[in-house]
CSV table of C-alpha atoms in Angstrom, one decimal:
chain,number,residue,atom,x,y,z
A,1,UNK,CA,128.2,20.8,38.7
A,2,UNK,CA,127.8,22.8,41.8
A,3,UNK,CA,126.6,26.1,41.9
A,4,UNK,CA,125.5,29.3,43.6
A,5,UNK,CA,122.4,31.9,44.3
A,6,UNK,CA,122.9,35.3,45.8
A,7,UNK,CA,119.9,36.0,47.0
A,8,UNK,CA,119.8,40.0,47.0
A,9,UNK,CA,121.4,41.6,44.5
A,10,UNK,CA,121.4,44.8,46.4
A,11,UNK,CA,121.4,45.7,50.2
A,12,UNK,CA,121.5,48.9,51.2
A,13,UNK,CA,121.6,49.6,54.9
A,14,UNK,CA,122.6,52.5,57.3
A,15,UNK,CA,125.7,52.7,59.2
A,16,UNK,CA,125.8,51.0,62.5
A,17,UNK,CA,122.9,48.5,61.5
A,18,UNK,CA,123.2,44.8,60.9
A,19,UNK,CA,123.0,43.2,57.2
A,20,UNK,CA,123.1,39.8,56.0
A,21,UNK,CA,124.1,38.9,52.9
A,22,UNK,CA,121.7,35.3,51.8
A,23,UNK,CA,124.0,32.8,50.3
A,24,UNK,CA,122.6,29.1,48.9
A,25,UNK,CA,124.4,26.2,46.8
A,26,UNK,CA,123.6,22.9,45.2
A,27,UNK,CA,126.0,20.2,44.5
A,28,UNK,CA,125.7,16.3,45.3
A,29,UNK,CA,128.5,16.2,47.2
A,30,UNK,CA,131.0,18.0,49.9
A,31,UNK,CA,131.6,21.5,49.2
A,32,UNK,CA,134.2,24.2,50.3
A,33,UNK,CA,132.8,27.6,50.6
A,34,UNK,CA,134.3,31.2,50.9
A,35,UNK,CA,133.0,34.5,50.9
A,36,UNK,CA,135.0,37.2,49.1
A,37,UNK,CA,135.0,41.1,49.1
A,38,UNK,CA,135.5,43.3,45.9
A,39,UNK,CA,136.2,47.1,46.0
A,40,UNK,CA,135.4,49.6,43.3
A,41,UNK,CA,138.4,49.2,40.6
A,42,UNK,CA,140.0,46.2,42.4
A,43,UNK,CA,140.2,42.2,42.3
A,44,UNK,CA,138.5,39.9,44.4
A,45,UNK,CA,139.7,39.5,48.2
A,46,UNK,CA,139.2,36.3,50.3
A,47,UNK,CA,137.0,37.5,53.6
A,48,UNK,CA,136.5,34.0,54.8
A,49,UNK,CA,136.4,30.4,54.5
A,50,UNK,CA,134.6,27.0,55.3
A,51,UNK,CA,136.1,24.1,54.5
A,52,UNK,CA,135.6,21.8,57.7
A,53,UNK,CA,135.3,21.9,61.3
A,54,UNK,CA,132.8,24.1,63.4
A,55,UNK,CA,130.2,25.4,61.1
A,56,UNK,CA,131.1,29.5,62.3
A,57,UNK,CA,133.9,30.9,60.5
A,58,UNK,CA,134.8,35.2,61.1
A,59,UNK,CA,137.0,37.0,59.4
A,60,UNK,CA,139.6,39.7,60.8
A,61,UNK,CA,136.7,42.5,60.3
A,62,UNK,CA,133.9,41.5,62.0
A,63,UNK,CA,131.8,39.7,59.5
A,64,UNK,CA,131.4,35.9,60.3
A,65,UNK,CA,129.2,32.7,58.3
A,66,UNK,CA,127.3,30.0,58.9
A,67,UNK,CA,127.4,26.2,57.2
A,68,UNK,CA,124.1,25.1,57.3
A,69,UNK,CA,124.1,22.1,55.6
A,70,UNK,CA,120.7,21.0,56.0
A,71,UNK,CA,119.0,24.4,54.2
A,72,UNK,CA,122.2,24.5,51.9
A,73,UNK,CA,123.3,28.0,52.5
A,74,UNK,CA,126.2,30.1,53.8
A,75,UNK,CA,125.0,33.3,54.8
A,76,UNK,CA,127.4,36.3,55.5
A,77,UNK,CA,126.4,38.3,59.1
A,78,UNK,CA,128.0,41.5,60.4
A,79,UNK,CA,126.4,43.0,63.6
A,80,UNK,CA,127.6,46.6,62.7
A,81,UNK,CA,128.4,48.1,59.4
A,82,UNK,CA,130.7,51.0,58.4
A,83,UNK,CA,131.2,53.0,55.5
A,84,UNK,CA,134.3,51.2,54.4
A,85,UNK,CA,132.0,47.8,54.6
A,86,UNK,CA,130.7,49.2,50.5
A,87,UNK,CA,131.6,47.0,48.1
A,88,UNK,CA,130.2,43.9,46.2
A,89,UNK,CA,130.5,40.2,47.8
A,90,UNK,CA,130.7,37.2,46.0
A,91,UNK,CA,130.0,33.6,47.4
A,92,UNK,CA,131.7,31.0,46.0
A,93,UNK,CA,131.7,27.2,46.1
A,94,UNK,CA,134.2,24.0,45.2
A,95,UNK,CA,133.6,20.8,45.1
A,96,UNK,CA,136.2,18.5,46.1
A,97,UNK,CA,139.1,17.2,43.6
A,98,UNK,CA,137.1,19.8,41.0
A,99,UNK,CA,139.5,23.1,40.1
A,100,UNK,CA,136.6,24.9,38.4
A,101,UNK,CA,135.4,27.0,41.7
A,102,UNK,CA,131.7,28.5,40.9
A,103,UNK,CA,130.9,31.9,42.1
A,104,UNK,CA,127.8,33.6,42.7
A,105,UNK,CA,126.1,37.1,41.1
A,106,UNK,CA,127.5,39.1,43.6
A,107,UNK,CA,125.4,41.2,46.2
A,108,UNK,CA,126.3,45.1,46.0
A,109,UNK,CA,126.0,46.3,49.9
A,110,UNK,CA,126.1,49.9,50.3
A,111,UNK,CA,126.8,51.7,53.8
A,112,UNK,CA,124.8,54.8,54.2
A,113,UNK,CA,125.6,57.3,56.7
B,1,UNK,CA,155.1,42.4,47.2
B,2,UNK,CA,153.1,41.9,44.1
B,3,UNK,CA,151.1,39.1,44.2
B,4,UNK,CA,149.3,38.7,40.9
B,5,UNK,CA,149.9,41.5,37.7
B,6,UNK,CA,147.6,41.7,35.1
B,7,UNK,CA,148.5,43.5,31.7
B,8,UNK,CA,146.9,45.7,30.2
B,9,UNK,CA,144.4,47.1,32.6
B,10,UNK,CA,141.9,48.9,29.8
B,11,UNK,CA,141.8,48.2,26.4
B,12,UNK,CA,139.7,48.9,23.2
B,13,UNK,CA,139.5,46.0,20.3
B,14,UNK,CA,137.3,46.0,16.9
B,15,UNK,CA,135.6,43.1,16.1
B,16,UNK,CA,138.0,40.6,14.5
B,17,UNK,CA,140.7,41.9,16.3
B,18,UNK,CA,143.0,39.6,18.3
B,19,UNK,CA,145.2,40.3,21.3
B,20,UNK,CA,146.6,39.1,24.7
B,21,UNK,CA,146.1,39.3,28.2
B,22,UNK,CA,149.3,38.9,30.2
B,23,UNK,CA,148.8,37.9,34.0
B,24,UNK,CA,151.8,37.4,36.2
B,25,UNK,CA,152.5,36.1,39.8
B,26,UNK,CA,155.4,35.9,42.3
B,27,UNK,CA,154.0,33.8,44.8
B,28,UNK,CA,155.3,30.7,43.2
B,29,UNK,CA,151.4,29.4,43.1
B,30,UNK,CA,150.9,26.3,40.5
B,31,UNK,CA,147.3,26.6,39.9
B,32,UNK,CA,146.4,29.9,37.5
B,33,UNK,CA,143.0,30.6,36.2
B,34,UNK,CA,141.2,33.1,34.2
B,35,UNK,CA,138.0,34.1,34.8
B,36,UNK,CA,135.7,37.3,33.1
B,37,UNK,CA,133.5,39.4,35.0
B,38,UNK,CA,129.8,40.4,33.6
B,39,UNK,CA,127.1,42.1,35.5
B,40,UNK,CA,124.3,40.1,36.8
B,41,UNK,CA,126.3,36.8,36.2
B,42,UNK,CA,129.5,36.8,38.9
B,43,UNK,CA,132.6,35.0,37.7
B,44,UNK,CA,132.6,32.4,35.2
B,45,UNK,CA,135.8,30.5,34.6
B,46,UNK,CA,137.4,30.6,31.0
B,47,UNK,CA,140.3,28.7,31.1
B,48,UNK,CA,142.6,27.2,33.7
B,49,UNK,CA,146.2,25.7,34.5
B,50,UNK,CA,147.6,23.0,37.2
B,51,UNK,CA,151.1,23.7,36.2
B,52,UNK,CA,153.4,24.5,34.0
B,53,UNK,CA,152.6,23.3,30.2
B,54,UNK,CA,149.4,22.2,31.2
B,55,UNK,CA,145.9,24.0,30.7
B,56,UNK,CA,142.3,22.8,31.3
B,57,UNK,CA,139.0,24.3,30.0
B,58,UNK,CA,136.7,26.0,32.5
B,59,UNK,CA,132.9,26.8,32.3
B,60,UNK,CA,133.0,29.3,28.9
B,61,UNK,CA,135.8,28.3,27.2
B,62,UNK,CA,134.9,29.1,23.6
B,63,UNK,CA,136.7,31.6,21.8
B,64,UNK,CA,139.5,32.2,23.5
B,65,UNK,CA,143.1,30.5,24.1
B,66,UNK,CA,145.5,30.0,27.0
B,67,UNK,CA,149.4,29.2,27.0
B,68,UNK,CA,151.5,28.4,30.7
B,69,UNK,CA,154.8,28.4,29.0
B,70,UNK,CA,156.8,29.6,32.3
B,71,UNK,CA,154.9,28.6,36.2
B,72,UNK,CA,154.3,32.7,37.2
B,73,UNK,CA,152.8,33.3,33.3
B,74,UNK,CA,149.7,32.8,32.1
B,75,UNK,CA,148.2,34.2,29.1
B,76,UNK,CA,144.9,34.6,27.7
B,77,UNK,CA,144.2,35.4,24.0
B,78,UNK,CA,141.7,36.5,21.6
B,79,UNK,CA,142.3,35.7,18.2
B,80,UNK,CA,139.1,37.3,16.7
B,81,UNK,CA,137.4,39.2,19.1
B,82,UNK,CA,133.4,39.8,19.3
B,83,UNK,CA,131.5,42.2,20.9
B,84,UNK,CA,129.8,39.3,23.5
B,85,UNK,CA,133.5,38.7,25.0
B,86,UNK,CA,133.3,42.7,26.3
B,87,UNK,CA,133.7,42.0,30.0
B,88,UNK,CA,136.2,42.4,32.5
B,89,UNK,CA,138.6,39.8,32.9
B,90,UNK,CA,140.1,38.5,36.0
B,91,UNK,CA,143.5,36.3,36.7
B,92,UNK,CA,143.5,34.8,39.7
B,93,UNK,CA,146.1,31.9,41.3
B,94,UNK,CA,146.4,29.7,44.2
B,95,UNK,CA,148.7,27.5,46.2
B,96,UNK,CA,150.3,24.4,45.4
B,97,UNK,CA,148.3,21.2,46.8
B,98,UNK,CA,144.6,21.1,46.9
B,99,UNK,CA,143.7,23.9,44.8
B,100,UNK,CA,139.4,23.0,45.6
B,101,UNK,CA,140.2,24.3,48.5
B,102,UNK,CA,142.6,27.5,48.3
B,103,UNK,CA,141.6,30.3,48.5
B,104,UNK,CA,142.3,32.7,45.2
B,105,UNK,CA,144.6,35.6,44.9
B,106,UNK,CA,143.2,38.1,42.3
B,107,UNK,CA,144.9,40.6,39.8
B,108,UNK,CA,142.7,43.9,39.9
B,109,UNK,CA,141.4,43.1,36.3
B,110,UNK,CA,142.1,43.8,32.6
B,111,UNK,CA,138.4,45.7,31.0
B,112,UNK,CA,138.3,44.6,27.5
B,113,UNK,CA,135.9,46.7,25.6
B,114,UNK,CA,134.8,45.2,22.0
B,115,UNK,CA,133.2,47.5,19.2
């Protein structure tokens, strides 16, 4: 079965500055990959998505990732943070034809001011 | 618009209670899934459904049962509950078609505490 490493647990960064979130898989075959955003008391929102195509997807708020297929990752960029960017992200991985979607730990990024 | 309900949000069980975790969607979405939430471990599927009448069993099934009697139900039960099934559970649903790749629409979570 596929599955997923979140590298940092914990990223803590000031406001303004740029973060990156680390993001790897394993799996044998094609995956679809997606990036999503919890905050505090709330479920899980989709940020963004690979599933085919050009290998840089963004989302509406700035944050954009990268297929690299070669290093197996999917790494989550944002050249500027604010405030509202605290919360925990989880990546998440499927495999074709396969329901059971695997997600990772979850990396906690807090926004200092 | 309410996309996905989940009832109740908090609740406290003793060991060898049961009970059941009602989650709800208008979207018309075929695919439902539970999953529960633990720290350090991210989401870990429990239990799934492709449709109505039909469930599946997902990556930590054991001790715990599912029923998709109507398509915008899906319930999750406990019929003895243990102190290792304290977590925070999570309904989530998708669209019709290719559900590997859909993205998931969350409830905001139902935290199940176990003594």
């Amino acid at each position: 079965a596929q599955s997923v490493t979140q590298l940092d647990s914990q990223v803590p960064v000031f406001e303004e500055a740029p973060v990156e979130l680390r993001c790897n898989y394993s799996s044998s075959v094609s995956v679809y990959l997606f990036w999503y955003v919890q905050y505090p008391n709330q479920g899980l929102q989709l940020l963004l998505k690979y599933l085919s195509g050009s290998t840089l997807v963004e989302s509406i708020n700035g944050f954009e990732a990268e297929f690299n297929k070669s290093q197996t990752s999917f790494h989550l960029r944002k050249p500027s943070v604010h405030i509202s960017d605290t919360a925990e992200y989880f990546c998440a991985v499927s495999m074709y034809n396969n329901n059971d979607m695997r997600f990772g730990a979850g990396t906690r990024l807090t926004v200092k001011p | 618009n309410a996309g996905v309900t989940q009832t109740p949000k908090f609740r406290v069980l003793k060991t060898g209670q049961s009970m059941t975790l009602l989650c709800a969607q208008d979207m018309n979405h075929e695919y439902m899934y539970w999953y529960r939430q633990d720290p350090g471990m991210g989401l870990r599927l429990i239990h799934y459904s492709v449709g109505e009448g039909t469930t599946a069993k997902g990556e930590v099934p054991d001790g715990y049962n599912v029923s998709r009697l109507k398509k915008q139900n899906f319930l999750l039960g406990l019929e003895s509950a243990a102190p290792s099934q304290t977590s925070v559970y999570f309904c989530a649903s998708s669209n019709q078609g290719e559900a590997y790749n859909s993205p998931l629409h969350f409830g905001n979570g139902t935290r199940l505490t176990v003594t």
